[in-house]
Amino acid sequence: MARYADGDDAAFSELYAEVAPRLRAYLFRQTRDQHHSDDLTQQTLLRMHRARGTFLPDAQVMPWAIAIARRLVIDEVRRRSRRVQILEPREAPEAHDPHAISGYQHIHASQVAEHLERELARLPEGQREAFELLRLDGLTLCEAAAATGSTVSALKSRAHRAYEALRVSLQNNFGE
Amino acid sequence: MYDPLKALVEKAIHEEPSPTRAQMRTRNRAILVIGLFAALSLFLGLGGFRSWGAPRPLVLIAATFAGTLAISLTALRVAYWRSGGALGPSRSALLWVALAVPPLIFAWKVGWSAQFSGATDLWPSRLGLRCFGVSSAVGAPILAALLATRRRSDPVHPRAAGVALGVTAGAIAALLVDLWCPVGHPGHVLLGHVAPIVVFGALGAWPGSRLLDLK
């Protein structure tokens, strides 16, 4: 991103390779719609391009990209007054390898994953967001706090409550 | 492997060139110089440093100026200066600027004026409206410059950043107006010196949300 911000247009390919898959995954989780998430990914990347002149030399690109994407989702929700729906689990942009484990294990893992997804969607938005940013998007506490405009301690507290809620739910349903 | 999304994005960015960091730096420096020049020109055109026939002790002038300068520079450092992260100052920092700067400037000006006999006397012909006008005139180009040079820099809380920048512009204007105005009466300071800061803060909210956001 630093090279792209300095005018090296060829660096965009590297930037895309680094950022786009994670953005798509994040936006797919927010929208549950492949086409919509691709559209928002495109808008996010375009906004990053427009603002490249403001990107600080030593800054981390992923928290910035997530913050931009998050803002787009919030604006979309406000515009459409649409709530995130709990749909049937769909294949995320990253493909799974169904042959890596045995059939029974795969079924069990799928059930646990589906259960987790449902429970995650039921969590309060702040807790769900904290969990996703830290565990699924791989941001650090500081990065996630900055991307959401929150404090580290508040985000940590929300993430902890999310972990506890999911842990209790898994224990009750699967004894794990 | 062909990625249709990547192709779409590359086509879009090709059609819409955007300035690089170096171009933005040059542009921003020019805007800041123009804004400061405009503010100083207005200040000097409206009379500059004057005593209005009732000169204040040099110590009082120096003390109120130095304190207001320190507050303004701190506000500028917190609300405007971006270091480290790409996401701008934290919400708590912006809130601090918006809430603390006006009362601090009021307390400093009135507090120091109270140490000198007559400095907090009411001037019946100087209720504060003229100072309000001068603050507004001087602060406007400063606010415009601060907002313009922070365009597309805050994807998290652009409105709060706009408010903090508005308060900062008002504080810098108060710094200059302090040289222009010898009145230390609390009511006058509140209306003529502090109220413009609050108004600028409110004024910064809407353009902040439009200009500072990444659209």
XYZ file of C-alpha atoms in Angstrom:
391
model
C 0.000 0.000 0.000
C 2.849 2.360 0.791
C 4.282 1.921 -2.701
C 0.884 2.329 -4.278
C 0.317 5.499 -2.257
C 3.620 6.829 -3.576
C 2.451 6.369 -7.152
C 3.712 2.875 -8.028
C 0.599 1.732 -9.894
C 2.107 -1.690 -10.492
C 1.913 -2.287 -6.748
C -1.864 -2.476 -6.988
C -1.743 -6.142 -7.950
C 0.138 -6.997 -4.780
C -2.200 -4.849 -2.750
C -5.217 -6.580 -4.286
C -3.746 -10.027 -3.583
C -3.169 -9.094 0.055
C -6.378 -7.268 0.807
C -9.171 -8.437 -1.503
C -9.659 -12.021 -0.209
C -9.923 -10.859 3.395
C -12.219 -8.006 2.424
C -14.487 -10.331 0.491
C -14.650 -12.749 3.403
C -15.423 -9.937 5.849
C -18.079 -8.430 3.607
C -19.614 -11.807 2.843
C -20.072 -12.377 6.562
C -21.786 -8.974 6.850
C -24.064 -9.334 3.836
C -24.485 -13.101 3.293
C -24.672 -12.366 -0.424
C -21.844 -13.130 -2.853
C -22.733 -10.478 -5.425
C -23.369 -7.790 -2.836
C -20.124 -8.539 -1.022
C -18.201 -8.375 -4.320
C -19.829 -5.048 -5.084
C -18.872 -3.684 -1.675
C -15.340 -5.053 -2.074
C -15.064 -3.149 -5.343
C -16.321 0.036 -3.663
C -13.907 -0.405 -0.766
C -10.925 -0.832 -3.080
C -12.008 2.186 -5.103
C -12.220 4.301 -1.962
C -8.790 3.107 -0.914
C -7.513 4.176 -4.326
C -9.107 7.627 -4.046
C -7.624 8.141 -0.590
C -4.184 6.653 -1.277
C -2.609 10.088 -0.929
C -3.699 10.203 2.715
C -2.288 6.789 3.667
C 0.476 7.203 6.232
C 3.886 5.631 5.432
C 4.109 3.114 8.296
C 0.418 2.404 8.754
C -1.178 -1.051 8.564
C -3.391 -1.465 5.518
C -5.798 -4.137 6.763
C -7.365 -2.184 9.670
C -7.779 0.745 7.307
C -9.407 -1.419 4.648
C -11.722 -3.066 7.191
C -12.699 0.350 8.607
C -13.615 1.550 5.108
C -15.561 -1.637 4.371
C -17.328 -1.450 7.725
C -18.399 2.091 7.039
C -19.766 1.044 3.666
C -21.820 -1.697 5.290
C -23.160 0.716 7.911
C -24.109 3.221 5.211
C -25.762 0.449 3.190
C -27.775 -0.719 6.175
C -28.878 2.830 6.914
C -29.801 3.341 3.312
C -31.751 0.165 2.878
C -32.931 -0.258 6.498
C -32.128 -3.878 6.112
C -31.116 -6.185 8.936
C -28.507 -8.917 8.533
C -30.482 -12.095 7.966
C -29.702 -15.505 9.311
C -29.709 -17.498 6.097
C -28.740 -21.007 5.327
C -24.960 -21.229 5.548
C -23.423 -20.636 2.156
C -20.007 -21.328 0.810
C -17.718 -18.393 1.598
C -15.347 -17.252 -1.176
C -12.575 -19.501 0.243
C -13.276 -23.113 -0.724
C -13.147 -25.948 1.815
C -11.368 -29.184 1.141
C -13.951 -31.935 1.919
C -11.429 -34.731 1.525
C -9.115 -33.601 4.297
C -11.034 -35.477 7.045
C -13.259 -38.553 7.303
C -16.945 -38.479 6.396
C -18.221 -38.648 9.989
C -15.777 -36.010 11.168
C -16.802 -33.802 8.284
C -20.486 -34.100 9.189
C -19.754 -33.371 12.838
C -17.527 -30.408 11.941
C -20.227 -29.062 9.625
C -22.841 -29.307 12.369
C -20.593 -27.515 14.822
C -19.779 -24.847 12.227
C -23.458 -24.315 11.408
C -24.308 -24.088 15.086
C -21.501 -21.603 15.674
C -22.676 -19.515 12.749
C -26.218 -19.389 14.113
C -25.046 -18.535 17.605
C -22.717 -15.884 16.236
C -25.577 -14.239 14.384
C -27.587 -14.182 17.615
C -24.903 -12.356 19.567
C -25.282 -8.603 20.117
C -23.727 -6.775 17.177
C -20.793 -5.398 19.176
C -19.806 -8.827 20.463
C -20.229 -10.471 17.081
C -18.160 -7.790 15.403
C -15.386 -8.045 18.010
C -15.239 -11.827 17.607
C -15.151 -11.667 13.809
C -12.510 -8.976 13.590
C -10.194 -10.710 16.050
C -10.746 -14.368 15.196
C -11.826 -14.367 11.579
C -10.217 -11.256 10.089
C -7.020 -11.679 12.091
C -6.743 -8.103 13.346
C -4.944 -7.346 16.595
C -6.861 -5.775 19.478
C -5.408 -2.339 18.696
C -6.193 -2.642 14.992
C -9.745 -3.812 15.587
C -10.349 -1.071 18.161
C -9.068 1.569 15.736
C -11.137 0.191 12.850
C -14.328 0.341 14.911
C -13.602 3.607 16.712
C -13.706 1.792 20.034
C -11.210 1.464 22.886
C -9.027 -1.627 23.370
C -10.573 -2.426 26.746
C -14.132 -2.135 25.431
C -13.361 -4.352 22.462
C -11.569 -6.894 24.647
C -14.581 -7.016 26.951
C -16.995 -7.566 24.057
C -14.787 -10.268 22.547
C -14.526 -12.048 25.892
C -18.301 -12.033 26.300
C -18.654 -13.421 22.778
C -16.142 -16.227 23.471
C -17.936 -17.122 26.682
C -21.347 -17.170 25.040
C -20.118 -19.387 22.198
C -18.196 -21.667 24.552
C -21.236 -22.195 26.763
C -23.426 -22.820 23.743
C -21.005 -25.398 22.309
C -20.728 -27.112 25.665
C -24.476 -27.334 26.056
C -25.079 -28.654 22.562
C -22.040 -30.755 21.802
C -20.416 -31.282 25.163
C -17.200 -29.633 23.795
C -6.289 -16.989 -13.279
C -8.712 -14.325 -14.471
C -10.397 -12.469 -11.649
C -13.417 -10.485 -12.909
C -13.584 -8.455 -9.705
C -9.949 -7.445 -10.034
C -10.499 -6.504 -13.673
C -13.478 -4.336 -12.708
C -11.528 -2.581 -9.974
C -8.503 -1.996 -12.201
C -10.738 -0.524 -14.891
C -12.400 1.780 -12.350
C -9.143 3.064 -10.870
C -7.673 3.558 -14.331
C -10.608 5.815 -15.196
C -10.235 7.809 -12.004
C -6.645 8.886 -11.283
C -5.980 9.824 -7.676
C -3.205 11.979 -6.221
C -0.171 10.322 -4.698
C 1.166 11.076 -1.236
C 3.718 13.544 -2.580
C 1.068 15.381 -4.593
C -1.181 15.557 -1.549
C 1.658 16.904 0.597
C 2.341 19.722 -1.888
C -1.357 20.499 -2.210
C -1.904 20.509 1.552
C 1.054 22.749 2.246
C -0.255 25.266 -0.273
C -3.743 25.174 1.253
C -2.422 25.642 4.777
C -0.257 28.591 3.725
C -3.178 30.206 1.908
C -5.488 29.637 4.866
C -3.044 31.064 7.363
C -2.269 34.013 5.085
C -5.987 34.742 4.686
C -6.565 34.564 8.448
C -3.624 36.831 9.240
C -4.614 39.293 6.500
C -8.120 39.507 7.881
C -6.770 39.936 11.392
C -4.437 42.732 10.331
C -7.097 44.314 8.130
C -9.447 44.441 11.105
C -6.884 46.256 13.204
C -4.345 43.684 14.320
C -2.818 44.054 17.741
C -4.416 47.022 19.482
C -5.126 48.358 22.933
C -8.326 50.352 22.314
C -6.993 53.184 24.487
C -6.650 50.932 27.560
C -3.325 49.137 27.293
C -3.035 45.859 29.149
C 0.103 45.054 31.137
C 2.621 43.237 28.973
C 2.682 40.352 31.437
C -1.074 39.870 31.033
C -0.868 39.967 27.246
C 2.032 37.502 27.230
C 0.355 35.156 29.707
C -3.036 34.999 27.985
C -1.399 34.645 24.580
C 0.999 31.926 25.738
C -1.739 29.911 27.433
C -4.108 30.171 24.481
C -1.238 29.242 22.179
C -0.472 26.142 24.232
C -4.139 25.086 24.237
C -4.502 25.715 20.490
C -1.338 23.836 19.621
C -2.375 20.906 21.800
C -5.782 20.828 20.113
C -4.080 20.974 16.726
C -1.720 18.168 17.681
C -4.542 15.941 18.882
C -7.238 16.684 16.306
C -5.231 17.343 13.156
C -1.872 15.599 13.341
C -1.966 11.996 12.171
C 0.794 9.711 13.326
C 1.113 5.957 13.429
C -2.260 4.621 12.334
C -4.160 5.438 9.163
C -7.445 5.761 11.002
C -7.060 9.199 12.549
C -7.266 10.211 16.216
C -9.355 8.144 18.601
C -12.902 9.143 19.458
C -11.909 9.918 23.057
C -9.143 12.250 21.876
C -11.546 14.088 19.570
C -14.071 14.314 22.375
C -11.426 15.753 24.666
C -10.665 18.505 22.171
C -14.334 19.330 21.602
C -15.262 19.468 25.301
C -12.117 20.709 27.027
C -10.769 23.440 24.767
C -13.581 26.054 25.144
C -13.693 26.013 28.980
C -9.887 25.915 29.168
C -9.554 29.039 27.034
C -12.272 30.772 29.059
C -10.672 29.869 32.384
C -7.198 30.887 31.233
C -8.226 34.273 29.856
C -10.528 35.219 32.742
C -8.273 33.691 35.371
C -5.257 35.701 34.320
C -7.275 38.879 33.759
C -8.619 38.625 37.321
C -5.066 39.037 38.622
C -4.913 42.595 37.292
C -6.989 45.470 38.591
C -9.657 46.544 36.126
C -8.877 43.863 33.568
C -12.191 42.058 34.140
C -14.291 45.227 34.174
C -17.329 45.358 31.958
C -16.990 47.577 28.903
C -20.604 48.594 28.131
C -19.785 49.276 24.484
C -17.924 45.960 24.101
C -20.339 43.193 24.973
C -18.543 40.731 22.720
C -20.344 40.887 19.389
C -17.454 42.579 17.629
C -15.041 39.958 18.925
C -17.499 37.274 17.849
C -17.450 38.755 14.357
C -13.664 39.029 14.207
C -13.258 35.457 15.533
C -15.674 34.190 12.892
C -13.933 36.051 10.079
C -10.456 34.953 11.114
C -11.470 31.391 11.951
C -13.313 30.669 8.703
C -10.249 30.347 6.415
C -8.477 28.344 9.118
C -11.356 25.869 9.364
C -11.590 25.623 5.588
C -7.862 24.880 5.358
C -7.942 22.269 8.122
C -10.909 20.442 6.592
C -9.555 20.617 3.047
C -6.165 19.218 4.030
C -7.732 16.334 5.958
C -10.020 15.329 3.115
C -10.656 11.575 2.902
C -8.559 10.852 5.989
C -11.044 9.517 8.560
C -13.146 6.458 7.692
C -14.147 5.784 11.307
C -15.610 8.961 12.814
C -15.468 11.811 10.270
C -18.184 13.853 11.939
C -16.418 13.849 15.324
C -13.167 14.731 13.566
C -14.944 17.645 11.858
C -16.192 18.922 15.224
C -12.707 18.682 16.755
C -11.168 20.490 13.776
C -13.829 23.185 14.074
C -12.977 23.707 17.754
C -9.282 23.813 16.840
C -9.900 26.478 14.193
C -11.916 28.475 16.711
C -9.115 28.192 19.275
C -6.535 29.456 16.775
C -8.828 32.372 15.923
C -9.207 33.082 19.658
C -5.426 33.270 19.870
C -5.351 36.140 17.387
C -8.446 37.851 18.779
C -6.806 37.829 22.200
C -4.209 40.233 20.763
C -6.976 42.425 19.366
C -9.177 42.586 22.451
C -8.232 43.924 25.904
C -11.537 43.063 27.610
C -11.357 40.346 30.256
C -14.934 40.557 31.546
C -16.298 36.965 31.844
C -19.488 37.701 29.918
C -17.541 39.328 27.121
C -15.020 36.485 26.947
C -17.849 33.952 26.867
C -19.721 35.649 24.030
C -16.875 37.093 22.005
C -14.064 34.577 22.449
C -15.478 31.226 23.561
C -18.855 31.109 21.798
C -17.188 31.285 18.345
C -15.120 28.216 19.261
C -18.274 26.288 20.078
C -19.989 27.529 16.922
C -17.031 26.474 14.796
C -17.160 23.078 16.433
C -20.795 22.709 15.428
C -20.019 24.043 11.948
C -17.292 21.461 11.498
C -19.676 18.528 11.928
C -21.499 18.498 8.586
C -18.580 19.299 6.263
C -16.503 16.945 8.404
C -18.846 14.057 7.736
C -18.763 14.820 3.999
C -15.120 15.796 3.433
C -13.217 13.673 5.933
C -15.004 10.416 5.123
C -13.602 8.206 2.385
C -16.207 8.535 -0.347
